[in-house]
Each structure stands twice: as C-alpha cells, then as structure tokens.
Amino acid sequence: MVGSTIIARVADGLPLAASMDDEQAESELSGYKSQAKAIFKKLTAQSEPMCSIESGPYYLHYLLDQGVCYLCICERSFPRKLAFSYLDELAREFHMSYGGEVGKASLRPYAFIKFDTFIQKTRRIYEDSRTQQNMSKLNEDLRDVTQIMTKNMEDLLWRGGSLDRMSTLSDRLRDESQKYRKDARRLRIEGLIAKYGILAAIAAAFLLFLYLVIRVF
Amino acid sequence: PGYYGSPQIGAPAPAMGPAAGQGGFFVPGAGPAPVPQMQAPGPAPYGYPAVAAGGMMPPQQQQQQMGYPAPQADGLAQQFSQMGLGQGQQEYQNAVLSGRPQLAMLDEAPPAAKLPAGITCVPSESAYCPAQIKRSTLNAIPRTDKLLKKTKLPFGLLITPFKTPDEGEAPIQVAPDIVRCRRCRTYLNPYVRFIDGGRRWQCNMCNLHNDVPISMDFDMVAQEARNRWERADLNCAVVDYIAPVEYMARPPMPPVYVFVIDVSYAAVQIGAPGVIAQTILASLDRIPNIDGRTRVAFIAVDAALHFFQVRPGSAEPQQLVVSDYDEVFLPSPTDLLLNLSECRAGIESLLARFEGMFQTNHSVGNALCPAIQAAQKMLGTLGGKIIALLASPPTVGEGKVEIRPEGKDLGTPRESDLLRPQNGWYKTLAADCTRAQVAFDTVFMGQQPMEMATVACLARYTGGSVFHYPSFMAARRPEVDRFTHEFGRHLGADIGLEAVLRLRASKGLRMAAYYGNFFLRSLDLLALPSVTPNHCYAVDIEIEETLTAPVVYFQAALLHTTSFGERRIRVATLAVPTTENIHTVFHHADQVAIASLLSKKAVDRALVAKLEDARDALQHKMLEIIAAFKTECTQASSGATTQLQVPRALQLLPQLVLASLKHTSLRCGNNITVAARIAAMNLVLTLPPELSVQPYLAPRLYALHDLPPHAGYPDEQTGVTVLPPRLGLSSEVLAPHGVYLLHAGHDSFLWFGRGASPALCRALLNEQDVASIPNGVISFPDLSGGADAPADGYELNFRVARIMRRLSDLCHGLWRPVTFVAKEDGEPVIRLMLAQRLIEDMDTSAPSYQQFLGQLRDKVNRGSF
C-alpha cells in the first residue's frame, strides 16, 4: 500500500504537491516524511533518476523526471514494480498539467496542491497489489526493476553527513597545521633568544666597555 | 465606502500653519515643508542608491535631517493652550446630557487618531489601519497606568482580522517576501524607519536596528532591481504575506465540511431536513472550491447514525446505518468524505432525496455526540468544519444532556446557572478538536429546548458560529427564506483554516484578556481552527510601564490557510498616539468601540458569574466614567451639578450602555428564554463593533409616511441609496397616522399606527387598509416585480425595499431580517417585542433614558456609588 506521496522540485527541494493522508498514516509516517525532506535537499539533477531507499519497515521510492522528484513511502511488502509504475503515472499526469509552470522562480510552496485529487485517485487504483489490473501490471515488463539502485537510508543520510564532516575536518586540519607551523617558528626564535640572549648582551656590553676604555685612553 | 470607512487620520497637512493647527498633535517640520510624493526616484531605478546619495528619501527621514526634534506632541499642545492659540482643551467641546440622544452621531466616523505627520515611511492613505479591521477604544492613549485609571475608560482593541473587503473597497495587497524584526518578530509595516542611509531599518515596536535584506531592493530570482517604496507592506497597514515552507507544519489542508443533520421526529415535524438539504444543494456552487479539493460529508442523526457513501462518478448514494454508539466506528473506510467536484452527481442526488428519506421518520432521540465522534474520526488529522444542525437536544452517548426546566427560574438569580454548560464534555471535546484543526458551527432550529448553553460551547471554543431560528417552520415562507439566505451565505463565505492569531504591541503594553469565539493557546496566541470574515476578537490591554514614545503600535498577525490551498499571513498594524493630557484622552475616546467592548465584557462576565453582576458592572463603569470626567475635566469638579457633562465624543455612551442593559443578552425580566439569551450573547461576543452597536444593540427607526423626497433613491454622486433621517428610539415619536420601520439587524418591524391611511397601506404592501394587513411575520413584498423603477402606484414599496436592502448591505449582508408587522392595536406579543427595542422608553424591567440619566446624576452628585 502506498502510504504517502510528495512531489518536489529538484533544483531547490521546494515541495510542489503532497497527498493529504489519513490519521493513521500521518502519525506513523511523520518521521519518514522528514527523511523524505532530507532526501529532497540532497538531490541534484545528477542524482540517480530512480532509486529505492530502505528505511525501517518502509521503502522510499523516488523518481526524477524533468526536474521534478516524485517520492512515495510504501510498505516493504509493496512490489517495487508497482510503486514505480504508480510514480510514473503521477509523473506523466503532473508533467502534462503543470510541466510548464514548474520552472517558475516565484512559486509558493505546495503551489500545485490541487494535484492531491489526482494522487488520491491514482493511489486507490494501486491500493491492493492483488487486483487483476495490478497483477497484469506486475507481470508486464514495464521496467527493468533490477537496475534501480537500492540504498539504505542510514547509509545515505549518514554518509552524506560524514562526507560533510570529513571535508570540514580536513579544512580545519589544514588551518590548524598552518597555525602550528607559524607558532613553531616563533617558539624557536623565542627559544634562541632565551638561550643566547643573556650571553650576547653581556658580550655586547663588554665590547662596548672595551671600546669606551680604548677611546678614553 | 462604508460609514466607518477609512478615517481621516493623520493626513499630511502641508497647508496647516502653527496657528491653524486643529489638534493636540502637530509637527512643525512637516507643516510648511511640502511632502514629496514618493515615486520611483528619477535617475536611479530603485530607491537604495538614491537614498545613499541623499537625493530622494522618505519624508520622515527628510524631516529628521532638517534638524527638527521628534515632537513631544503634548508638550506642544500645552504650550499652545498656554499661548491661547486655541489648542489643547479649549478646543474640545463638552456635551450636556439632557434631552434626546443625538443618534445620528452613530453614523459618524470615530474620532480621528491624530498621528504626527510623516510618521509613515511612505505617504499613502492606505498606511492607516481601517477602523473596520482594527479599532482602539482610545484614540489617544494615556502614557501611564495612573492616568488611565484616573479616566476609568476601558482600554482595549477590537480586531476583525479576516474581514473581506466590501464591494468598492480595494482588495488586500500581497507583499513580496517576509521581513521581520530580529528581536520581537514584528513584521515590516508602514511605520518602521529607515536609517543609515537606508541600509538598516528600525523596528517601531522595540526600536531594534535591523539590517535591510538585499531582497528588498533586488529581486534575486528575476535578477532585477526592485523599488522598495512600492512594497505593499510599506504602503498598506493591512497586507497579506504568502508564507514559505517554514510556516507550514504540513501541506495546506483543503476545506472540509461535515454536515451533521438532525432527522429525528422533532426535526421532521418542523420540516427542517428538507429545507436544510435544499439550502445545501442550492449553495453547492458557492462553497469555496477553487482547487477542486473541497470535501463534504453528511451524517443524519436520530437515535442512530446514518452515513452516506458515494462512489466517485456514481450518482447512487448508499445509506449506511450504525446504531451502536458505545464504540463509534465508521461503517466504511472510504467514500464517506466526498470530493465535492468528483462526487457532484451523487451529492446532488443525495440532497434531492434527503427529505423523502426521512419524511416518515418517527425515531425520537438525537445521537449528536456519537455523530460528532464519528465525524472526528472521519476528519482525523485532516481538520475541517463540522456543521451541526439541531432541532432536538442530544440524548444519546457520552455528552447527552438533560433538559433543565427553566420556567420558574427565569428572571431570578438561578437563571445564571442555566446559562452555564451542564457538563464539561463539550468544552473538552472542543479543546481536542482545536488541536486537530476541527471547528464547529451549531445551528439550532425550532422551539424545543435544546440546552444551547451546553451545546453552543462547541462553537464558542473552536472559533465557530452559532445560529438560532426559534420560529423556524418549513411552512412559514419568510422563515425559510431567512434560513436559506443566511445559512447559504455562511456556507459561501470565505473561510480561513488552521489559523492562529497573534497580537503584538509596543513595549509597556500587555494583553490582559480576550473576548470572542476562539481557543486561547497562550497569552498572545488565539487558536482558530476556522476563521469567519465577520468574527471580531476583543482584547483588554493594560499599561505595564510608562509609555515614552509619542505613538504606540499594535500588530495582529493571522496565519491561516486559504480556501485555495495557500498559507498566508494577514498582518494589520495600528498606530495610536499617546498623551499625558487627560482632556485629550477623554475627547479622543471612541464611544462605539467602548460600548462594544463593554457589552462583550459584560456578556463574558454573565457567562462565568451572574447576570446581575454583569449588569451592575456595566452600570457602575458608566457611573465611574462620568464621575471621573466631572472631577477631572469640568469646572464643577466637586459638588453637585444639575446637569451631567460628558465629552462630545462620549455623548451617546449612556444611551449605548442603556441599550446594552436592555438588550436580549443582558435584559432582566422573566420573558427571555435561555436559548434566546445564549444566541444573543454569542452574537454580542462575536460581532464587530460597527454591527454590534448599531443596529444590533441600538436599532434604527425611520418614518415611512413622510420620507424626504430623495430617500430611497440612489445618491447622485455615490449611487448609494439615501437613507431617511433616523428617529429617536422612543414610542413618543410614533404618530398614530404613521408607518415606521425599525431595523435591528437580524429582524425588522413595520409599525402601523391606528390611523394610517389606506393609501399608504396600498402603496407599501398592496393591502386595503390597516385592518387587512396580516399580523405577524411577513415577507416584504416586491410590488415592482424586481424592476429597477417603481411600478405605478407602488413607489413607496419600491423605495422602502431599497432602504431595507441598503440597511442589509450595511450589515455586510449577514442577515436577512424577517419583517414583523406590529399594529398599534394588534398582536400584543409583537408589540412587546417592538417596545423592548425602543430603548429610550421605560418598561417594567429597566428605566427610561431620562430616568437612567437621573439615576446617574444623583449617584454622581452623591459621590458614592
């Protein structure tokens, strides 16, 4: 069963439409919805165009199409083939209805919320994976699902985070090491001064004294 | 524009020299200097560099650069008064309380708040908040709490945040992006100041210097320059912002309406189900549904719950009956909440057949509570509005009520107990529903006692409305017309969903208490699962610290989802000057706002304490105000006077207080049912001041037998129907040969004198003479067949119909009053109803206006009250 559906713009992660979910889905899926938002933030036009992300008891399937990301949260048992056929159907309809407006700069969030009506309608068709219509869809070779990348949510979120952390760490390391080098140089000079400073001063004073003595006499 | 339209406040007055000044507030700098019109500065395409170059800047900054100090307006006013230039107190007029009250004053605009010129950063008329949206009881606020206490005047605001612009008014503008103060989160408004050559702006609430974001002058998205002086939020006091994702907890919800319709025997008897279904059917096109997402559901209740299932595209509704209400469940997981566009055929066929389905229903009992629980399940976390239409009390389930006999207790102190809810179930439910963004409207039809005091809590704590049609009967044409019009209009009205209203005020001011229909979430945040355009929220304000600024500000921000799926913030900013002069406070008080606030407070008090207390408190407040004015501001500061004096601006306050005391909501006596009282109280609590005071508390009375020649015809300049002069509300003005119209908003009366001429009756109602006019309720006939010109001989009918339409327009079309015919020697019940509205007269329960004044005078003279 398809739990929740969100459509967002890839360029800036702006949500364009979403399904209004019932109470049960709302309470169970809220955590996964925020994961979905995290995914939208990471996506770029270069990301894999189709991907299933594993997260707890759910799969987050997403499909990128012409700068728009279609994401649905499904139970693990829901066939992937069906999920992508569902997303594909949404993508075709969405592109036909609002494709021209998606790129507009000044879109407000959830600008195409009225697409919800279509989402609800389509979702009902895919509700039960055992209906005749859906069975035939499963059997048809619509899409080679094996090529769809599967990822793990922890990996995805964690790896992204660790990469970020890594780069900041290395930046910091570089800065710090430069600072150390400067500090070390200063310290060495200070050490030299501490070691030979007094001797040099005494020698200088003695030489000055000698000079004065020679000048006077 | 309405009669309370944008007040002429603080208009920049270039021609005004110091001697010609006309108020307490006067800015020397802005007077002689012509205020430059702010337009796109010539050479530079946008304001920023131009300001930096010193070429073009807002007038306020210009004034500052010219080296004038910020004006201490009062100081100036006092100086002027010492110099004898006619400034300050000499200019104010006092009124002597005697004779008839000059009711025509109610049609005047409220006293202007005299703001220093150049206070707005862009000179624009729309930079001042219209009184219909936000109104302060005092248009000059005392600087200290001590001074406020001295005046005894109530200090508060009346806010109608979601008011839809009337016809002919400019629509509310949308500002480009949200700019807020870093510290106090105030939204950018016309009263902020730009400093540092326009690189920073100073918040007008907390004076913090904020950086101006680049987006104010440069549109990052379109890559082009912007003129910041054209921004809607710098030009208008009331603006809408479109909220970004951060202001959304979830996708914007669609409008959802669940109709819970009583079909028990009591309802069928008065024919309610049929009329309700027909009304909804006729209003389907008016229900907000721009996006095609609106959903509706229908639950019919008698002793069982009847759900209706419609499959999309099908025209065959299916009825599912559930009679187990210990564990409420939904009989089907889908297709109960219907998409209005997709299931249109099914919904239409359901509503068309609705009456027939229950015509022979003999089931008594009303399972309202289980129905509400089921509706709650249906709405889940989606939220929406549950409209409960009742003709019998809820008798089944957890929240069932017992009918309390009221006959003996009316008019006694025990009556106050009847006004309180008998159990907490409804209030708890309302609190739960508020959290889930579910609102209630409750509609009570018929005469059966329904424990309105208990059930109406649903609407009270969820921001909903209460309707009451006690004499509803499907066979009575005028009643059906009235219901169809008012309920249909309510369904078609704009709606704001999942809303919160937050109020901010300048430092030193504190919001103390709120009045209206809402759920208070924290001290400055009202939760409103749904907002209705005509609902007003009143707030009491306290002065905590001495105010030092010459002007203080109030900002209301209403975050809501529109019916077309947009999250918006409506921001309204009001500026009010402060003063140290007690005369200024008194003479700039707004009597309509004060009367409205006092009546709301009195009703609120009556609901938690006793009716008696509320009446006493109201009367006492009136006394205190008059006594305070007498001691502080008149020659006869101590000792007795023969005539009471009040400031001209408060001249009608005694009359309005008396009207409030005599109104159905607070009137004493044993002839007002609890139901009527609760309905009236709810209206007083929710109506905005321009409706609650007049016509609801103080009706309008017109003589129809000698209309001035132009009355009832459109005005030549404005095209608005001219109203005849209004008469005092006393039976003394009713001449026996005359015909009069009394308009009280939700109902109206035609009074026929014994000697009214047959010609008059013919021209007005097409009746032979007074005797042949039916007693009771009539629909006012349209004898010109809807044409734009009067039919021959029926000119009077045409003009009166136009006058009535105009009066209805003045009430924003909220009501369609039924017309009662009251003949001088006719039906005593209707004559009594009419007599109760003539508030200057004496009746058994309350004094006449003259007596009331006499009482006030005696008590003030005695000095102890």
PDB file of N, CA, C and O in Angstrom, chain A residues 65-104:
ATOM      1  N   ASP A  65      12.067  13.225 -12.815  1.00  0.00           N
ATOM      2  CA  ASP A  65      11.595  13.384 -14.182  1.00  0.00           C
ATOM      3  C   ASP A  65      11.502  14.867 -14.500  1.00  0.00           C
ATOM      4  O   ASP A  65      10.757  15.588 -13.851  1.00  0.00           O
ATOM      5  N   GLN A  66      12.273  15.325 -15.430  1.00  0.00           N
ATOM      6  CA  GLN A  66      12.260  16.713 -15.902  1.00  0.00           C
ATOM      7  C   GLN A  66      12.325  17.712 -14.744  1.00  0.00           C
ATOM      8  O   GLN A  66      11.533  18.637 -14.661  1.00  0.00           O
ATOM      9  N   GLY A  67      13.244  17.498 -13.860  1.00  0.00           N
ATOM     10  CA  GLY A  67      13.454  18.475 -12.795  1.00  0.00           C
ATOM     11  C   GLY A  67      12.478  18.362 -11.648  1.00  0.00           C
ATOM     12  O   GLY A  67      12.445  19.229 -10.783  1.00  0.00           O
ATOM     13  N   VAL A  68      11.651  17.342 -11.644  1.00  0.00           N
ATOM     14  CA  VAL A  68      10.702  17.165 -10.559  1.00  0.00           C
ATOM     15  C   VAL A  68      10.938  15.796  -9.933  1.00  0.00           C
ATOM     16  O   VAL A  68      11.191  14.824 -10.643  1.00  0.00           O
ATOM     17  N   CYS A  69      10.879  15.746  -8.609  1.00  0.00           N
ATOM     18  CA  CYS A  69      11.073  14.483  -7.927  1.00  0.00           C
ATOM     19  C   CYS A  69       9.740  13.976  -7.392  1.00  0.00           C
ATOM     20  O   CYS A  69       9.030  14.708  -6.710  1.00  0.00           O
ATOM     21  N   TYR A  70       9.392  12.755  -7.715  1.00  0.00           N
ATOM     22  CA  TYR A  70       8.157  12.135  -7.228  1.00  0.00           C
ATOM     23  C   TYR A  70       8.560  11.076  -6.223  1.00  0.00           C
ATOM     24  O   TYR A  70       9.306  10.159  -6.558  1.00  0.00           O
ATOM     25  N   LEU A  71       8.087  11.202  -5.003  1.00  0.00           N
ATOM     26  CA  LEU A  71       8.524  10.269  -3.971  1.00  0.00           C
ATOM     27  C   LEU A  71       7.314   9.663  -3.279  1.00  0.00           C
ATOM     28  O   LEU A  71       6.329  10.368  -2.997  1.00  0.00           O
ATOM     29  N   CYS A  72       7.358   8.347  -3.060  1.00  0.00           N
ATOM     30  CA  CYS A  72       6.291   7.769  -2.269  1.00  0.00           C
ATOM     31  C   CYS A  72       6.872   6.874  -1.184  1.00  0.00           C
ATOM     32  O   CYS A  72       7.958   6.315  -1.346  1.00  0.00           O
ATOM     33  N   ILE A  73       6.160   6.822  -0.073  1.00  0.00           N
ATOM     34  CA  ILE A  73       6.588   5.980   1.035  1.00  0.00           C
ATOM     35  C   ILE A  73       5.685   4.743   1.020  1.00  0.00           C
ATOM     36  O   ILE A  73       4.463   4.878   1.104  1.00  0.00           O
ATOM     37  N   CYS A  74       6.282   3.568   0.870  1.00  0.00           N
ATOM     38  CA  CYS A  74       5.482   2.343   0.763  1.00  0.00           C
ATOM     39  C   CYS A  74       5.926   1.342   1.818  1.00  0.00           C
ATOM     40  O   CYS A  74       7.051   1.401   2.317  1.00  0.00           O
ATOM     41  N   GLU A  75       5.020   0.424   2.083  1.00  0.00           N
ATOM     42  CA  GLU A  75       5.423  -0.677   2.952  1.00  0.00           C
ATOM     43  C   GLU A  75       6.423  -1.548   2.206  1.00  0.00           C
ATOM     44  O   GLU A  75       6.446  -1.584   0.981  1.00  0.00           O
ATOM     45  N   ARG A  76       7.210  -2.301   2.993  1.00  0.00           N
ATOM     46  CA  ARG A  76       8.229  -3.150   2.386  1.00  0.00           C
ATOM     47  C   ARG A  76       7.624  -4.172   1.431  1.00  0.00           C
ATOM     48  O   ARG A  76       8.200  -4.501   0.402  1.00  0.00           O
ATOM     49  N   SER A  77       6.426  -4.639   1.813  1.00  0.00           N
ATOM     50  CA  SER A  77       5.843  -5.725   1.030  1.00  0.00           C
ATOM     51  C   SER A  77       5.274  -5.240  -0.297  1.00  0.00           C
ATOM     52  O   SER A  77       4.971  -6.040  -1.164  1.00  0.00           O
ATOM     53  N   PHE A  78       5.136  -3.958  -0.460  1.00  0.00           N
ATOM     54  CA  PHE A  78       4.535  -3.444  -1.690  1.00  0.00           C
ATOM     55  C   PHE A  78       5.529  -3.612  -2.844  1.00  0.00           C
ATOM     56  O   PHE A  78       6.676  -3.194  -2.741  1.00  0.00           O
ATOM     57  N   PRO A  79       5.078  -4.238  -3.949  1.00  0.00           N
ATOM     58  CA  PRO A  79       6.018  -4.520  -5.046  1.00  0.00           C
ATOM     59  C   PRO A  79       6.640  -3.250  -5.605  1.00  0.00           C
ATOM     60  O   PRO A  79       5.932  -2.267  -5.841  1.00  0.00           O
ATOM     61  N   ARG A  80       7.936  -3.330  -5.815  1.00  0.00           N
ATOM     62  CA  ARG A  80       8.631  -2.144  -6.320  1.00  0.00           C
ATOM     63  C   ARG A  80       8.154  -1.777  -7.702  1.00  0.00           C
ATOM     64  O   ARG A  80       8.047  -0.604  -8.056  1.00  0.00           O
ATOM     65  N   LYS A  81       7.892  -2.802  -8.468  1.00  0.00           N
ATOM     66  CA  LYS A  81       7.437  -2.575  -9.828  1.00  0.00           C
ATOM     67  C   LYS A  81       6.182  -1.704  -9.833  1.00  0.00           C
ATOM     68  O   LYS A  81       6.067  -0.741 -10.582  1.00  0.00           O
ATOM     69  N   LEU A  82       5.270  -2.068  -8.951  1.00  0.00           N
ATOM     70  CA  LEU A  82       4.019  -1.303  -8.874  1.00  0.00           C
ATOM     71  C   LEU A  82       4.285   0.118  -8.415  1.00  0.00           C
ATOM     72  O   LEU A  82       3.713   1.076  -8.946  1.00  0.00           O
ATOM     73  N   ALA A  83       5.141   0.267  -7.417  1.00  0.00           N
ATOM     74  CA  ALA A  83       5.426   1.601  -6.883  1.00  0.00           C
ATOM     75  C   ALA A  83       5.943   2.501  -7.984  1.00  0.00           C
ATOM     76  O   ALA A  83       5.517   3.654  -8.135  1.00  0.00           O
ATOM     77  N   PHE A  84       6.869   1.962  -8.811  1.00  0.00           N
ATOM     78  CA  PHE A  84       7.412   2.828  -9.850  1.00  0.00           C
ATOM     79  C   PHE A  84       6.422   3.052 -10.976  1.00  0.00           C
ATOM     80  O   PHE A  84       6.413   4.124 -11.583  1.00  0.00           O
ATOM     81  N   SER A  85       5.572   2.096 -11.191  1.00  0.00           N
ATOM     82  CA  SER A  85       4.542   2.319 -12.198  1.00  0.00           C
ATOM     83  C   SER A  85       3.572   3.414 -11.716  1.00  0.00           C
ATOM     84  O   SER A  85       3.123   4.265 -12.491  1.00  0.00           O
ATOM     85  N   TYR A  86       3.319   3.427 -10.394  1.00  0.00           N
ATOM     86  CA  TYR A  86       2.480   4.481  -9.780  1.00  0.00           C
ATOM     87  C   TYR A  86       3.140   5.850  -9.948  1.00  0.00           C
ATOM     88  O   TYR A  86       2.520   6.817 -10.409  1.00  0.00           O
ATOM     89  N   LEU A  87       4.432   5.905  -9.604  1.00  0.00           N
ATOM     90  CA  LEU A  87       5.141   7.185  -9.706  1.00  0.00           C
ATOM     91  C   LEU A  87       5.185   7.652 -11.154  1.00  0.00           C
ATOM     92  O   LEU A  87       5.048   8.843 -11.440  1.00  0.00           O
ATOM     93  N   ASP A  88       5.347   6.684 -12.053  1.00  0.00           N
ATOM     94  CA  ASP A  88       5.403   7.016 -13.453  1.00  0.00           C
ATOM     95  C   ASP A  88       4.094   7.644 -13.921  1.00  0.00           C
ATOM     96  O   ASP A  88       4.078   8.634 -14.641  1.00  0.00           O
ATOM     97  N   GLU A  89       3.018   7.065 -13.450  1.00  0.00           N
ATOM     98  CA  GLU A  89       1.704   7.579 -13.830  1.00  0.00           C
ATOM     99  C   GLU A  89       1.524   9.019 -13.320  1.00  0.00           C
ATOM    100  O   GLU A  89       1.064   9.902 -14.038  1.00  0.00           O
ATOM    101  N   LEU A  90       1.932   9.223 -12.057  1.00  0.00           N
ATOM    102  CA  LEU A  90       1.852  10.571 -11.490  1.00  0.00           C
ATOM    103  C   LEU A  90       2.686  11.533 -12.324  1.00  0.00           C
ATOM    104  O   LEU A  90       2.247  12.637 -12.657  1.00  0.00           O
ATOM    105  N   ALA A  91       3.906  11.086 -12.664  1.00  0.00           N
ATOM    106  CA  ALA A  91       4.829  11.970 -13.369  1.00  0.00           C
ATOM    107  C   ALA A  91       4.241  12.399 -14.703  1.00  0.00           C
ATOM    108  O   ALA A  91       4.302  13.570 -15.076  1.00  0.00           O
ATOM    109  N   ARG A  92       3.640  11.431 -15.394  1.00  0.00           N
ATOM    110  CA  ARG A  92       3.087  11.768 -16.713  1.00  0.00           C
ATOM    111  C   ARG A  92       1.969  12.803 -16.578  1.00  0.00           C
ATOM    112  O   ARG A  92       1.941  13.808 -17.257  1.00  0.00           O
ATOM    113  N   GLU A  93       1.075  12.561 -15.624  1.00  0.00           N
ATOM    114  CA  GLU A  93      -0.057  13.469 -15.449  1.00  0.00           C
ATOM    115  C   GLU A  93       0.431  14.843 -14.977  1.00  0.00           C
ATOM    116  O   GLU A  93      -0.003  15.885 -15.456  1.00  0.00           O
ATOM    117  N   PHE A  94       1.358  14.823 -14.030  1.00  0.00           N
ATOM    118  CA  PHE A  94       1.839  16.089 -13.467  1.00  0.00           C
ATOM    119  C   PHE A  94       2.535  16.905 -14.546  1.00  0.00           C
ATOM    120  O   PHE A  94       2.322  18.109 -14.656  1.00  0.00           O
ATOM    121  N   HIS A  95       3.337  16.217 -15.325  1.00  0.00           N
ATOM    122  CA  HIS A  95       4.057  16.945 -16.366  1.00  0.00           C
ATOM    123  C   HIS A  95       3.089  17.555 -17.370  1.00  0.00           C
ATOM    124  O   HIS A  95       3.269  18.671 -17.835  1.00  0.00           O
ATOM    125  N   MET A  96       2.027  16.811 -17.659  1.00  0.00           N
ATOM    126  CA  MET A  96       1.064  17.308 -18.624  1.00  0.00           C
ATOM    127  C   MET A  96       0.322  18.524 -18.067  1.00  0.00           C
ATOM    128  O   MET A  96       0.091  19.507 -18.767  1.00  0.00           O
ATOM    129  N   SER A  97      -0.052  18.464 -16.785  1.00  0.00           N
ATOM    130  CA  SER A  97      -0.861  19.544 -16.227  1.00  0.00           C
ATOM    131  C   SER A  97      -0.022  20.770 -15.879  1.00  0.00           C
ATOM    132  O   SER A  97      -0.423  21.893 -16.134  1.00  0.00           O
ATOM    133  N   TYR A  98       1.112  20.552 -15.225  1.00  0.00           N
ATOM    134  CA  TYR A  98       1.833  21.707 -14.677  1.00  0.00           C
ATOM    135  C   TYR A  98       3.267  21.805 -15.152  1.00  0.00           C
ATOM    136  O   TYR A  98       4.020  22.631 -14.648  1.00  0.00           O
ATOM    137  N   GLY A  99       3.655  20.937 -16.097  1.00  0.00           N
ATOM    138  CA  GLY A  99       5.047  20.886 -16.527  1.00  0.00           C
ATOM    139  C   GLY A  99       5.631  22.251 -16.846  1.00  0.00           C
ATOM    140  O   GLY A  99       6.762  22.555 -16.478  1.00  0.00           O
ATOM    141  N   GLY A 100       4.842  23.098 -17.496  1.00  0.00           N
ATOM    142  CA  GLY A 100       5.353  24.395 -17.907  1.00  0.00           C
ATOM    143  C   GLY A 100       5.609  25.345 -16.754  1.00  0.00           C
ATOM    144  O   GLY A 100       6.433  26.249 -16.854  1.00  0.00           O
ATOM    145  N   GLU A 101       4.894  25.128 -15.652  1.00  0.00           N
ATOM    146  CA  GLU A 101       4.978  26.116 -14.574  1.00  0.00           C
ATOM    147  C   GLU A 101       6.020  25.762 -13.528  1.00  0.00           C
ATOM    148  O   GLU A 101       6.350  26.591 -12.683  1.00  0.00           O
ATOM    149  N   VAL A 102       6.513  24.516 -13.586  1.00  0.00           N
ATOM    150  CA  VAL A 102       7.398  24.065 -12.512  1.00  0.00           C
ATOM    151  C   VAL A 102       8.644  24.931 -12.394  1.00  0.00           C
ATOM    152  O   VAL A 102       9.087  25.246 -11.297  1.00  0.00           O
ATOM    153  N   GLY A 103       9.172  25.344 -13.527  1.00  0.00           N
ATOM    154  CA  GLY A 103      10.426  26.081 -13.506  1.00  0.00           C
ATOM    155  C   GLY A 103      10.307  27.501 -12.989  1.00  0.00           C
ATOM    156  O   GLY A 103      11.311  28.148 -12.714  1.00  0.00           O
ATOM    157  N   LYS A 104       9.094  28.002 -12.853  1.00  0.00           N
ATOM    158  CA  LYS A 104       8.895  29.398 -12.449  1.00  0.00           C
ATOM    159  C   LYS A 104       9.618  29.707 -11.147  1.00  0.00           C
ATOM    160  O   LYS A 104       9.559  28.922 -10.199  1.00  0.00           O
TER     161      LYS A 104
END
